[in-house]
Each structure stands twice: as C-alpha cells, then as structure tokens.
Coordinates of C-alpha atoms in Angstrom, one line a residue:
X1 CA -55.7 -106.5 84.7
X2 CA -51.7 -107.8 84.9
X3 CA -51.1 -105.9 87.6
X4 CA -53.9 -107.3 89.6
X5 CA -53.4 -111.1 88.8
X6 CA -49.9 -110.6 89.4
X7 CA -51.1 -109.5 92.7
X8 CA -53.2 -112.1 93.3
X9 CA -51.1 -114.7 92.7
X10 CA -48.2 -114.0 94.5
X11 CA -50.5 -113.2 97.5
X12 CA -49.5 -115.3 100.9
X13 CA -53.2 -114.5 102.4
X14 CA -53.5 -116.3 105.9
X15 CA -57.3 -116.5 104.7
X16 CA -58.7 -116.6 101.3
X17 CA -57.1 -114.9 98.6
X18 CA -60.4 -112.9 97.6
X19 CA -61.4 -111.1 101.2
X20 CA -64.9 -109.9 101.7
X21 CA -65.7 -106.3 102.3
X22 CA -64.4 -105.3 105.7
X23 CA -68.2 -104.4 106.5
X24 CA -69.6 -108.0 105.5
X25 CA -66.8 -109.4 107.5
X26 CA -67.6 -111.4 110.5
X27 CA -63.9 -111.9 112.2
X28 CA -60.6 -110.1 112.0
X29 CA -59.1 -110.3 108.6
X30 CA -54.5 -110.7 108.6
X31 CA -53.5 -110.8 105.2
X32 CA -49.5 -111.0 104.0
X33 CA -48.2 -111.1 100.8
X34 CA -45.8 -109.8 97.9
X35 CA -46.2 -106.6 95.6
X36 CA -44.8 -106.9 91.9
X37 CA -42.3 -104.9 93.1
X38 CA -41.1 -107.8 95.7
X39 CA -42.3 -105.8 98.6
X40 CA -44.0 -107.5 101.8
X41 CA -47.2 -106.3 102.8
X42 CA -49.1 -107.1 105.9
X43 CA -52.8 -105.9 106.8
X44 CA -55.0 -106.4 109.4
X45 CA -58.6 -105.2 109.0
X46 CA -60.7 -105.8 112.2
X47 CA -64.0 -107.6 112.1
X48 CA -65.4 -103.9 113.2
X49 CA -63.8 -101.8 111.4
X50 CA -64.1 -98.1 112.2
X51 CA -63.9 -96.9 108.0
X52 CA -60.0 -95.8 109.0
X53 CA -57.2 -96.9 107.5
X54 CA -53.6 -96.5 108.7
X55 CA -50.4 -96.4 106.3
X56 CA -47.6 -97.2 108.3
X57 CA -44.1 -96.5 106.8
X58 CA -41.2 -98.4 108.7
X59 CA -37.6 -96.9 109.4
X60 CA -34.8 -97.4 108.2
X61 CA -33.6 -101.3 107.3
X62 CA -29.9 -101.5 106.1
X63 CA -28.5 -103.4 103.5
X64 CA -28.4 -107.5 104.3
X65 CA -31.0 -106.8 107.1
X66 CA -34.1 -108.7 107.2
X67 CA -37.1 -106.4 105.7
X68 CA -40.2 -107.8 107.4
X69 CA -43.5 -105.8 106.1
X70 CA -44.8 -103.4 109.3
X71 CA -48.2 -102.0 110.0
X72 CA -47.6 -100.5 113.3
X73 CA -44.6 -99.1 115.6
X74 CA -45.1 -101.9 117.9
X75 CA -47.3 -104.7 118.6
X76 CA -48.9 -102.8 121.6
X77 CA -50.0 -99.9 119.6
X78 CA -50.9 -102.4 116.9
X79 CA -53.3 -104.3 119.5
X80 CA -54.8 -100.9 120.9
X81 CA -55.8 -99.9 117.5
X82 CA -57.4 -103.4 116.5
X83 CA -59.6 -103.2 119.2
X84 CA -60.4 -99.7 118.4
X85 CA -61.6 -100.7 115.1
X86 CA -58.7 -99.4 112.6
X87 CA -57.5 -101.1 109.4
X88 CA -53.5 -100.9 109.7
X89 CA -51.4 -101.8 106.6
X90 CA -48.2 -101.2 105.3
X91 CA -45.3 -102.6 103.2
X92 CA -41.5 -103.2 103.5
X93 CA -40.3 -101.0 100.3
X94 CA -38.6 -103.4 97.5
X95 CA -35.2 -102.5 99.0
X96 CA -33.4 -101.7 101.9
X97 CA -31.2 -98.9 102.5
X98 CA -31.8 -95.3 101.5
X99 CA -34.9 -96.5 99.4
X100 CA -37.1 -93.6 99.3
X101 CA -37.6 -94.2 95.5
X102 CA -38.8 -97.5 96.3
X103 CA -41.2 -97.0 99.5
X104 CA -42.8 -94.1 98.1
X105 CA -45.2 -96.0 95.6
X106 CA -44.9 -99.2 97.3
X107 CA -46.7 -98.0 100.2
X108 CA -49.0 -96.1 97.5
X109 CA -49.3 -99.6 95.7
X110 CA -50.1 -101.3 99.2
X111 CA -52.8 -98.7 99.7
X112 CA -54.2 -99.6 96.2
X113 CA -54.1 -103.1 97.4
X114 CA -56.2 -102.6 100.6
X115 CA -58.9 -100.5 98.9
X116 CA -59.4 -103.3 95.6
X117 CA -59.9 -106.0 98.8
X118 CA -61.7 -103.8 101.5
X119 CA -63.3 -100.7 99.4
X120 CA -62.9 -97.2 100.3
X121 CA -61.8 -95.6 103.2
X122 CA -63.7 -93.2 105.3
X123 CA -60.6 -91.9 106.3
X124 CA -56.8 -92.6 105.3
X125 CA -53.8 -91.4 107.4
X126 CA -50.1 -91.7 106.8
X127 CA -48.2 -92.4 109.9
X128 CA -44.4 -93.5 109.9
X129 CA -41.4 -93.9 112.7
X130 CA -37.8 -92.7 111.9
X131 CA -37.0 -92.3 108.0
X132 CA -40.4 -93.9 108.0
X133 CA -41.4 -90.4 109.5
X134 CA -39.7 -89.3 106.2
X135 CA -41.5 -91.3 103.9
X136 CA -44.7 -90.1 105.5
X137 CA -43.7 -86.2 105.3
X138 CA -43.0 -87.4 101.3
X139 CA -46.5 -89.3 100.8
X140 CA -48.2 -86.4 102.6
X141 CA -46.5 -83.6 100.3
X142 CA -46.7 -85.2 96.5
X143 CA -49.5 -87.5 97.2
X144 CA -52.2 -85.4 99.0
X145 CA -54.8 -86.6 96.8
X146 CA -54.7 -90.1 98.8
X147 CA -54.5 -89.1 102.5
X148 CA -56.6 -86.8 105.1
X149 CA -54.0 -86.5 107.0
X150 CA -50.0 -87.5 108.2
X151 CA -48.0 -88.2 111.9
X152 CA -44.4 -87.9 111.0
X153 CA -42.6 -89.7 114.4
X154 CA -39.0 -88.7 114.9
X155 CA -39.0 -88.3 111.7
X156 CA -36.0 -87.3 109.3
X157 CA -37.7 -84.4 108.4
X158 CA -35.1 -82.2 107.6
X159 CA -34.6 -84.3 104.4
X160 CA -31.6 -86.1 102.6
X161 CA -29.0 -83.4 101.8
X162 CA -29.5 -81.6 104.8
X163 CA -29.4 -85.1 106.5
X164 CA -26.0 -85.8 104.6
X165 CA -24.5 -82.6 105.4
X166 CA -25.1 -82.5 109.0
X167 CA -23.8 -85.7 109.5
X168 CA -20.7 -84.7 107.2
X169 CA -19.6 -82.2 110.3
X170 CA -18.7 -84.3 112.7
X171 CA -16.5 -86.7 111.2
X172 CA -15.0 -83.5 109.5
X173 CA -14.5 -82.2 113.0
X174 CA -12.9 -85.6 114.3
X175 CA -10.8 -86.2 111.4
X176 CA -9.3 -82.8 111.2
X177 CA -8.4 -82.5 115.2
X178 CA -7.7 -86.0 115.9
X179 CA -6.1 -87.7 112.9
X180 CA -4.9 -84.7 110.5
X181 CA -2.5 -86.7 109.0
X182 CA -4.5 -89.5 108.0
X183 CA -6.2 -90.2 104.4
X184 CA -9.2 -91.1 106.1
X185 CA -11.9 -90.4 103.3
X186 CA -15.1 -89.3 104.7
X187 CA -17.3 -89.1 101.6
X188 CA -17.5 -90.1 97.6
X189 CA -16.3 -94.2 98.8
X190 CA -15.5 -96.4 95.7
X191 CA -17.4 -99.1 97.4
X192 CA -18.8 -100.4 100.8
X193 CA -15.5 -102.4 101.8
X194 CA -13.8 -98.9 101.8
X195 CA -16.7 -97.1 103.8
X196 CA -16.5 -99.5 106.9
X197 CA -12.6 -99.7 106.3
X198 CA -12.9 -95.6 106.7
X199 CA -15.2 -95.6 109.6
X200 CA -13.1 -98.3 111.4
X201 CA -10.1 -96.6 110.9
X202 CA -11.5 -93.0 112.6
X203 CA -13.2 -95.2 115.4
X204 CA -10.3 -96.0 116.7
X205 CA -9.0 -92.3 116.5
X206 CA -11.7 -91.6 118.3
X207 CA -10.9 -94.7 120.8
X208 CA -7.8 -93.2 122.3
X209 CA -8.7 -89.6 122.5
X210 CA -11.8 -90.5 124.5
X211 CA -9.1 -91.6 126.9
X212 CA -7.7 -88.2 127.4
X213 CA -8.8 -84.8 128.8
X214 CA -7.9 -83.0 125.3
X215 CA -9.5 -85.7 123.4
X216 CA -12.9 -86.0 125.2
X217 CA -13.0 -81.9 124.8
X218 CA -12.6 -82.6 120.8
X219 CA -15.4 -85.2 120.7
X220 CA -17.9 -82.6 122.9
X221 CA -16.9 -80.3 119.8
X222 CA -17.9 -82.9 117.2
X223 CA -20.8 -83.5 118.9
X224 CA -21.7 -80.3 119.3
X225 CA -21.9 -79.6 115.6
X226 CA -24.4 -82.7 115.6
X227 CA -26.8 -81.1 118.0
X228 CA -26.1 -84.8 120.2
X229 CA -27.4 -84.5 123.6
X230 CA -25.7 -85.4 126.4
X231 CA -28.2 -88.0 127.9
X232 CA -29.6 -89.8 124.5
X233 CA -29.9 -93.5 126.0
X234 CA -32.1 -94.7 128.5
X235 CA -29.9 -96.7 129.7
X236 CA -27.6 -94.1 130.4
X237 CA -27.0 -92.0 133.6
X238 CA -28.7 -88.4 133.6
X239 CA -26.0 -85.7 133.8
X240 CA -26.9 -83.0 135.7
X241 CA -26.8 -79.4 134.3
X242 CA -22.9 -78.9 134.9
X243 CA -21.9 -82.7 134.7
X244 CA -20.3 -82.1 131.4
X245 CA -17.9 -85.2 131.9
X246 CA -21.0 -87.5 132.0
X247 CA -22.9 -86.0 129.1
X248 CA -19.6 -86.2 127.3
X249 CA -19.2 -89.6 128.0
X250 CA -22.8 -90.3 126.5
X251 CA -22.1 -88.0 123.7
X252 CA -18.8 -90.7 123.0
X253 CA -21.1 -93.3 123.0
X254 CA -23.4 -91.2 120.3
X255 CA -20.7 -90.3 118.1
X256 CA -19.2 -94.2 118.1
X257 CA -22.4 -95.4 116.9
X258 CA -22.8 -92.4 114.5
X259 CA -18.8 -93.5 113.2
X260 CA -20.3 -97.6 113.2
X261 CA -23.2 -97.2 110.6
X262 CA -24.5 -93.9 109.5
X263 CA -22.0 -91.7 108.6
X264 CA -20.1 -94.4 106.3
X265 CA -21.8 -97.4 105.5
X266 CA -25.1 -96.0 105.2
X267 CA -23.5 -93.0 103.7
X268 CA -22.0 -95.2 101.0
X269 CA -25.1 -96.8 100.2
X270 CA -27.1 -93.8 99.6
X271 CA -24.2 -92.5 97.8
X272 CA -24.1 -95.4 95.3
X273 CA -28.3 -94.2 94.5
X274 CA -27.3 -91.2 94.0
X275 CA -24.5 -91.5 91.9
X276 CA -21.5 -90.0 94.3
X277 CA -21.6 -87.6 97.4
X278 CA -24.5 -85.4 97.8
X279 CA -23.2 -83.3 100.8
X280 CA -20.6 -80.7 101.1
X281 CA -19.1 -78.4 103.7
X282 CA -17.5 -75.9 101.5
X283 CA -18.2 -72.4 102.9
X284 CA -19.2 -73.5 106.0
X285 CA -18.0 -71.6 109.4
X286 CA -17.9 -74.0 112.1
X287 CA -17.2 -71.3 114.7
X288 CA -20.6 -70.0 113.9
X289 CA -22.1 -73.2 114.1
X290 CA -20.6 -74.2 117.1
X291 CA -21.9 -70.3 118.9
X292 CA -25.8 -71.1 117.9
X293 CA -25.2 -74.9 119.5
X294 CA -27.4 -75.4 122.7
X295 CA -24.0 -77.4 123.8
X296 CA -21.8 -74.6 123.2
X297 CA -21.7 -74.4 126.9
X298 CA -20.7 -77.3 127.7
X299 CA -17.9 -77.1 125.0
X300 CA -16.4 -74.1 126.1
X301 CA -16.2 -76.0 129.9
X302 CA -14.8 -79.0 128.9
X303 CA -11.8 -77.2 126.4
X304 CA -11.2 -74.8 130.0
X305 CA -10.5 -77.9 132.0
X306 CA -8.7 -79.6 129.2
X307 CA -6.5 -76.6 128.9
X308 CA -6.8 -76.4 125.5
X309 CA -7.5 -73.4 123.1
X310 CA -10.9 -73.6 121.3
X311 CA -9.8 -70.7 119.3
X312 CA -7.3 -72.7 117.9
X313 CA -9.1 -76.0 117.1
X314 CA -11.9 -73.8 115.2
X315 CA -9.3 -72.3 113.4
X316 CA -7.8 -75.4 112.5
X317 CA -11.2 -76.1 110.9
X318 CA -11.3 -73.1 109.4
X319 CA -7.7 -73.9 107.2
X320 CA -9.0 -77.7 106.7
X321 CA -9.3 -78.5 102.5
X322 CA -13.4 -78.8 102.5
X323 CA -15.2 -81.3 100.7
X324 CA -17.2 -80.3 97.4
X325 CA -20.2 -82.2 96.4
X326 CA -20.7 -84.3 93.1
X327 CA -23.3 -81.8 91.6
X328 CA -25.4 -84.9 89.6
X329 CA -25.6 -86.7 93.1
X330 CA -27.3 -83.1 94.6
X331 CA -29.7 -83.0 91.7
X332 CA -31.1 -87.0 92.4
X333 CA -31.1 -86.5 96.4
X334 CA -32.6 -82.8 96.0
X335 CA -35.0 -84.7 93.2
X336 CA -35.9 -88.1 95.0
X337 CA -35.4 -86.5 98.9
X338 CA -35.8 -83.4 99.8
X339 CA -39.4 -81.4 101.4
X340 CA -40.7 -78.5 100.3
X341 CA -42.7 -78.4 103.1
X342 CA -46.4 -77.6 101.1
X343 CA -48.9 -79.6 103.1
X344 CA -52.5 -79.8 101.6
X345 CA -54.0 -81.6 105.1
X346 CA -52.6 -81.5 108.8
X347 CA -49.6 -82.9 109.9
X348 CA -48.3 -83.6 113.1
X349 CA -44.8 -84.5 114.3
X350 CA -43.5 -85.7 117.1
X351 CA -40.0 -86.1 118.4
X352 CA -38.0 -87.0 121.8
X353 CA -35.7 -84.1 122.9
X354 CA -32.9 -86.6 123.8
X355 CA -32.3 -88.1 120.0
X356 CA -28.8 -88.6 118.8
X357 CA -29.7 -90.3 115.8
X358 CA -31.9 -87.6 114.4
X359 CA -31.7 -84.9 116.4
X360 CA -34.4 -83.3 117.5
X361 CA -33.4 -79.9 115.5
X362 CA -34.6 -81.4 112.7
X363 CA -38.4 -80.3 113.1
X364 CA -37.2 -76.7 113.4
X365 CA -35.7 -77.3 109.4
X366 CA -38.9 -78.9 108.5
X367 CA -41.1 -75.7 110.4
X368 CA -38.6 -73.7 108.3
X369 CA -39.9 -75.5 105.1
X370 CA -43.3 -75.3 106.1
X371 CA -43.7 -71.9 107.1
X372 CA -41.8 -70.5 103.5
X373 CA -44.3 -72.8 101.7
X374 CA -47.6 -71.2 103.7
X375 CA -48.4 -74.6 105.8
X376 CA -47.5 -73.6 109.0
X377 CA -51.1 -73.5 110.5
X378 CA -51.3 -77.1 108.8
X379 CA -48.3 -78.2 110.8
X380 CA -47.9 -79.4 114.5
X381 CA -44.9 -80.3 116.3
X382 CA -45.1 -81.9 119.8
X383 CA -42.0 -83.1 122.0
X384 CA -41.5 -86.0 124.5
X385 CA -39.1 -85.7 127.4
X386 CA -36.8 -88.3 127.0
X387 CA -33.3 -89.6 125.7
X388 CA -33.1 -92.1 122.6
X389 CA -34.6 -92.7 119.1
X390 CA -38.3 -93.1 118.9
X391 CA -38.9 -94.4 122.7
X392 CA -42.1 -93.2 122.7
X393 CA -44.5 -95.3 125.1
X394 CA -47.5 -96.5 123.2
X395 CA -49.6 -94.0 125.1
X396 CA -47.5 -91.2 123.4
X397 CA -47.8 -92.7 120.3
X398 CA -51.8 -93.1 120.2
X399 CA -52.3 -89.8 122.0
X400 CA -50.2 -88.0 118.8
X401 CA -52.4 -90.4 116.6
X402 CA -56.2 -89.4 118.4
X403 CA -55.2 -85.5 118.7
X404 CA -54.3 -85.8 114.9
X405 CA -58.1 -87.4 114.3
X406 CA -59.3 -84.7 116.6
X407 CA -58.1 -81.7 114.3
X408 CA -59.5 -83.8 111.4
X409 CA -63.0 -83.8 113.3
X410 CA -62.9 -80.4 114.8
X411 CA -60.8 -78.1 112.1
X412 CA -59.1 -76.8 115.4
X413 CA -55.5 -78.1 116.8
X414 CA -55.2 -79.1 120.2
X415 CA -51.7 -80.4 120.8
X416 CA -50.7 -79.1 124.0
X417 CA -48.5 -80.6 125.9
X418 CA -51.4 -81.3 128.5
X419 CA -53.8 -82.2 125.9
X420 CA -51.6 -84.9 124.6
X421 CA -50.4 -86.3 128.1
X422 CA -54.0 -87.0 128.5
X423 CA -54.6 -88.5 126.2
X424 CA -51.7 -90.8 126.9
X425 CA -52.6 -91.0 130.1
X426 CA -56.5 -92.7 129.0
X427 CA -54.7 -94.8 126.0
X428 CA -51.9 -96.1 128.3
X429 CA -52.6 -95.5 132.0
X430 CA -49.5 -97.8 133.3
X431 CA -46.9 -95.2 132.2
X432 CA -46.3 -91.5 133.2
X433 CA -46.5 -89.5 129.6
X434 CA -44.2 -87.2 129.0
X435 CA -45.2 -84.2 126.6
X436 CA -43.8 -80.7 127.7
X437 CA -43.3 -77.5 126.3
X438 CA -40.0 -77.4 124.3
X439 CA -39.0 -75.4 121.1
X440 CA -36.3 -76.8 119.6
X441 CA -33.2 -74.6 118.4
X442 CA -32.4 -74.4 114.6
X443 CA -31.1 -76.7 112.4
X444 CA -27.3 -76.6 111.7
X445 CA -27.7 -77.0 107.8
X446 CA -31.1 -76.8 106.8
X447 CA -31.9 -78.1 103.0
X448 CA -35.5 -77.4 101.7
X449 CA -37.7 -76.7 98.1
X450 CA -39.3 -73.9 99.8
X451 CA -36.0 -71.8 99.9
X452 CA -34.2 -71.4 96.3
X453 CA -31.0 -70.4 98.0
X454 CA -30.5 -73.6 99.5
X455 CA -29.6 -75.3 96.1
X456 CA -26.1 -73.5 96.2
X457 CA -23.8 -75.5 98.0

C-alpha cells in the first residue's frame, strides 16, 4: 500500500491521476511521472487499444546528461504504433551511466505501474535500442515470467565483460605502437578527471599519427581488433572494396570517438559500479585476433604501402606488460551484466552491418550464448545494410517488431531478409528497406554464463 501511494503521489499525469481501464477509455491516454526510485516514466495508451503493451528500454545516457523517460525509438515509430492500437511505456532507469542494476526493475516497476492503471495485457513485449537492446536481452532472460516476447536492436548483446574487454584492445594496440613510452593508463582510473585526462592525452597520439602513412597503418590495426568498419557514418563516403585509405580514414574517425567517451569516461564510470576494472587482456594473442578479422585485409595493404613490418608491430604486442583484471569487479559485472543466453520466448535481434559503436559481431557472441544454453530455435538475428549506430528507418524497425508478433501468432519464424523488407516496405513505403543476407563473423572476446570457461580471465 506505501509503494502505491507513493506512486500516486509523485505522479505528473497529463490527465487524472486515477486513469480508467484502457477499454472504458474514450480518447488517448499520455501519462508522465516519477517511480520511488526517481525514475521518469512516460505512457501512452491509445483510446483503441489493441491488448499489447510495449516495454521500451532506452540506450545509453551518460553521466550529467539529461535522462528523459522513452517509450519508443523515435517519435515516428511511436506515431505508427498509436495508431495501430499499442500501449507503449517505458522509464529512464534512476541513474545514468552503466545502470543496468537500476533499469532492470525499474522498467519491471513501470510495467507494474501500467497494469495497476490499465489491467492486464493480452500481450507484453520487451523491445530496447542500443544498451537498451541489452536491458531487453536481460529482462527477457531473468524475467520471462512477465514477457511473451523481446526485439533486442543493436543491441550490446555480447554483454559487459566481453563489452569491456573488446574495447580494452584497441587502446592497448594504440598505446603500445604509438606512445610506448607514455604512462597513459588505460583501465582501473582513480576518478573521472584522470579517465578523460587519459583519453585526451592518447587522442592526441592518435592526432599526429593519423597524419602519417605508418601511423594511419597502426590505427587500421587498432581498428581491426575492434571489428570497426570502414564506412560506419552516413555521412561518410563509401570506400570501395580496395579503397583502404578511405575506410581508414573513417575507421580514424571511429576510433577518435571510441578514445572521446567509451573507452575512458564511460569506462571509469562503470568501473566505479563495479568496484575497479572488470576487463583484462592477459593471455591474449593479438596476431590471432587480428588473422580471424574481416579487416585483416585491409591491414595487411595499408602496413605494405606504409612499408612497415606487421610482423614486428604484433610482436611488439606480444612483449607489451598486459593488464590483469580486479577479480571482485569480474564477479559484480559477470553478476549484474553478463547473458547466459537461456530464452523461455522468442527473441529477435537486429543490427546494422556498418556499427562502430557496437559492432555488429556482437550477435555472433550472443548466438554463441544462446546456442550453448539450447535457445537457438528461440533466437533470430536479422541485419540491415547500412553504416552507423541504430539508423534503422522506422519501416525497419516496425517490420522487426510485426515479424516478432507474427512468430508469436504463428509458432513459425519468418525473418528473411525479403520477409522483413516487406514489411518495411507496407509500414514505411517512402524509404527503400534494407534487410539482406549477412552472417556476421565471430566475436573477438566473447563473455557468456552459458560457457564455464569464460570465467577464467
């Protein structure tokens, strides 16, 4: 009874604080208000609602960001969706940052909301863009008791140590060929002032060797070991199949943004949840890594014409002092953020093949996960031709969203690459979808629950 009056009166409804059944409900419904937690929520329930609820999970908000609550991907999918006579709700989480702990139940606690205002749902889906994609994957695995279903959009399915780890080697790589001398720490930072100090510091590094034919070779290698493909940008140009210098130069791009925010300032934050550095590279061979690269190619071309030995830079690597993990940090990220990949309803994922951010190797870890656990005929993965984070159209989007509901209604999987452009095609008939055939290669560093070996660093 606490809980609920707390709810109720720290509710900001844009109509009355006690709503009417969504089926004795004449107009559209918009509520907005706060959890105990502090958490936004926002819901809109149409005046004709279809009995299906969607729980949206947002990506990632960094520290000192604002932290609106989300319901949808975008206000165009969010439109579509009204009309079509879905319920959408979601929350904010009560921080930002690396707050799984924190979006996990509050999107549970948003759903509990919705159902004390609007009653049960015929059906409930989980649906979520970027780490929100994570989330999802999370809610679908230890809460399956409260969905039918999951769409996990470029998501960062391959979990947070593997997450940490892959994004460990290429500021290894960068630090150990272009500034070997330097004390440039790349994990375990005291606070944030030294994280952005650190990444500053190897920007620049990274600066004046993109200015040179050796350097621009030693960034393709960095990037390389981050899976980063060479047109990830829609604003940038398209390199041809042997137009290494261009994908380099769009791989730079990558790799300064990567230096900017994710490898050391969001690093640190996460870091400071989970009590020090949850990612290692001991035992690692980057040679390896580098031969099973679908840019190993374009490596290899770029050393040639740089007239520099690639044997040599790998073995540099090879000698470099590693970095060990904190082993309490593993334990809370393995506890708090990894998949096991054990689905109890269908999921399906999709990803663009031109991600930098989270590359789109990561649904090859999570099909690893899945498979080991005995969901792979549970688990979809679809793949949209294009460069950058989440740019699906909304077409894309709803198609992924109606062949989900379709395997719900059916028991049978259609997610073809035609199936789902044609569906695009109905929802969004303006733009050309984009689905096609595509298997991803495999993940650097996978990390999952499903594979016991995977907890020795």
């Amino acid at each position: 009874m606490r809980i609920r009056l707390a709810l109720l009166t720290t509710a900001c409804l844009s109509l009355a604080a006690t709503a009417l059944p969504a089926q004795a409900a004449t107009t559209d419904t918009h509520l907005e208000g706060r959890l105990p937690t502090g958490a936004a929520y926002v819901m809109d329930v149409p005046a004709s609602w279809n009995g299906t609820v969607l729980l949206y999970s947002h990506g990632y908000t960094p520290t000192g960001a604002p932290n609106p609550a989300q319901n949808t991907p975008g206000p165009a999918a969010r439109d579509k969706l009204l009309a079509e006579g879905y319920a959408l709700i979601g929350s904010s989480y009560a921080t930002n940052g690396w707050a799984i702990t924190e979006a996990v139940p509050d999107q549970l606690a948003t759903l509990d909301l919705f159902t004390q205002k609007f009653g049960p749902a015929g059906r409930t889906l989980a649906w979520g863009t970027s780490y929100g994609g994570f989330v999802t994957s999370m809610l679908a695995e230890r809460h399956a008791d409260r969905f039918d279903g999951s769409l996990s959009m470029c998501g960062l399915v391959q979990g947070g140590v593997a997450n940490w780890n892959s994004t460990l080697d290429p500021v290894f790589a960068l630090r150990t060929l272009l500034a070997p001398d330097s004390r440039v720490r790349l994990a375990g930072f005291a606070d944030q002032a030294e994280a952005v100090a650190a990444g500053k510091s190897l920007t620049s590094k990274v600066d004046a060797a993109q200015r040179t034919t050796e350097g621009r070779a030693r960034i393709a290698l960095a990037a390389a070991l981050h899976n980063i493909p060479g047109h990830n940008d829609p604003s940038q140009t398209e390199p041809g199949p042997t137009d290494w210098r261009t994908a380099q130069s769009n791989q730079y791009s990558a790799i300064r943004g990567l230096l900017q925010l994710p490898a050391f300032s969001w690093r640190q934050e996460a870091e400071s949840r989970a009590g020090g550095n949850p990612s290692w590279n001991t035992g690692v061979d980057y040679r390896s890594m580098l031969e099973r690269s679908p840019l190993y190619k374009e490596v290899t071309e770029l050393y040639k014409e740089a007239g520099l030995s690639l044997r040599t830079d790998l073995s540099a690597l090879g000698r470099a002092p590693r970095i060990s993990p904190d082993p309490a940090a593993v334990r809370w990220m393995r506890g708090t953020s990894v998949l096991s990949g054990r689905l109890t309803d269908p999921q399906l994922n999709i990803h663009t093949t031109g991600d930098a951010l989270i590359p789109v190797q990561s649904e090859s870890a999570y099909r690893r996960a899945a498979t080991a656990a005995g969901s792979a005929g549970l688990l979809r993965q679809a793949y949209v031709d294009a460069p950058g984070h989440c740019t699906f159209t909304p077409g894309e989007t709803l198609a992924a969203l109606h062949t989900l509901e379709h395997r719900l209604d059916t028991g049978r999987w259609d997610a073809s690459p035609g199936a789902l452009n044609s569906l695009a095609r109905a929802e969004d008939p303006t733009a050309e979808p984009r689905y096609l055939p595509y298997r991803p290669s495999s993940y650097p560093r996978p990390y999952d629950l499903a594979h016991p070996a995977d907890a020795r660093p």
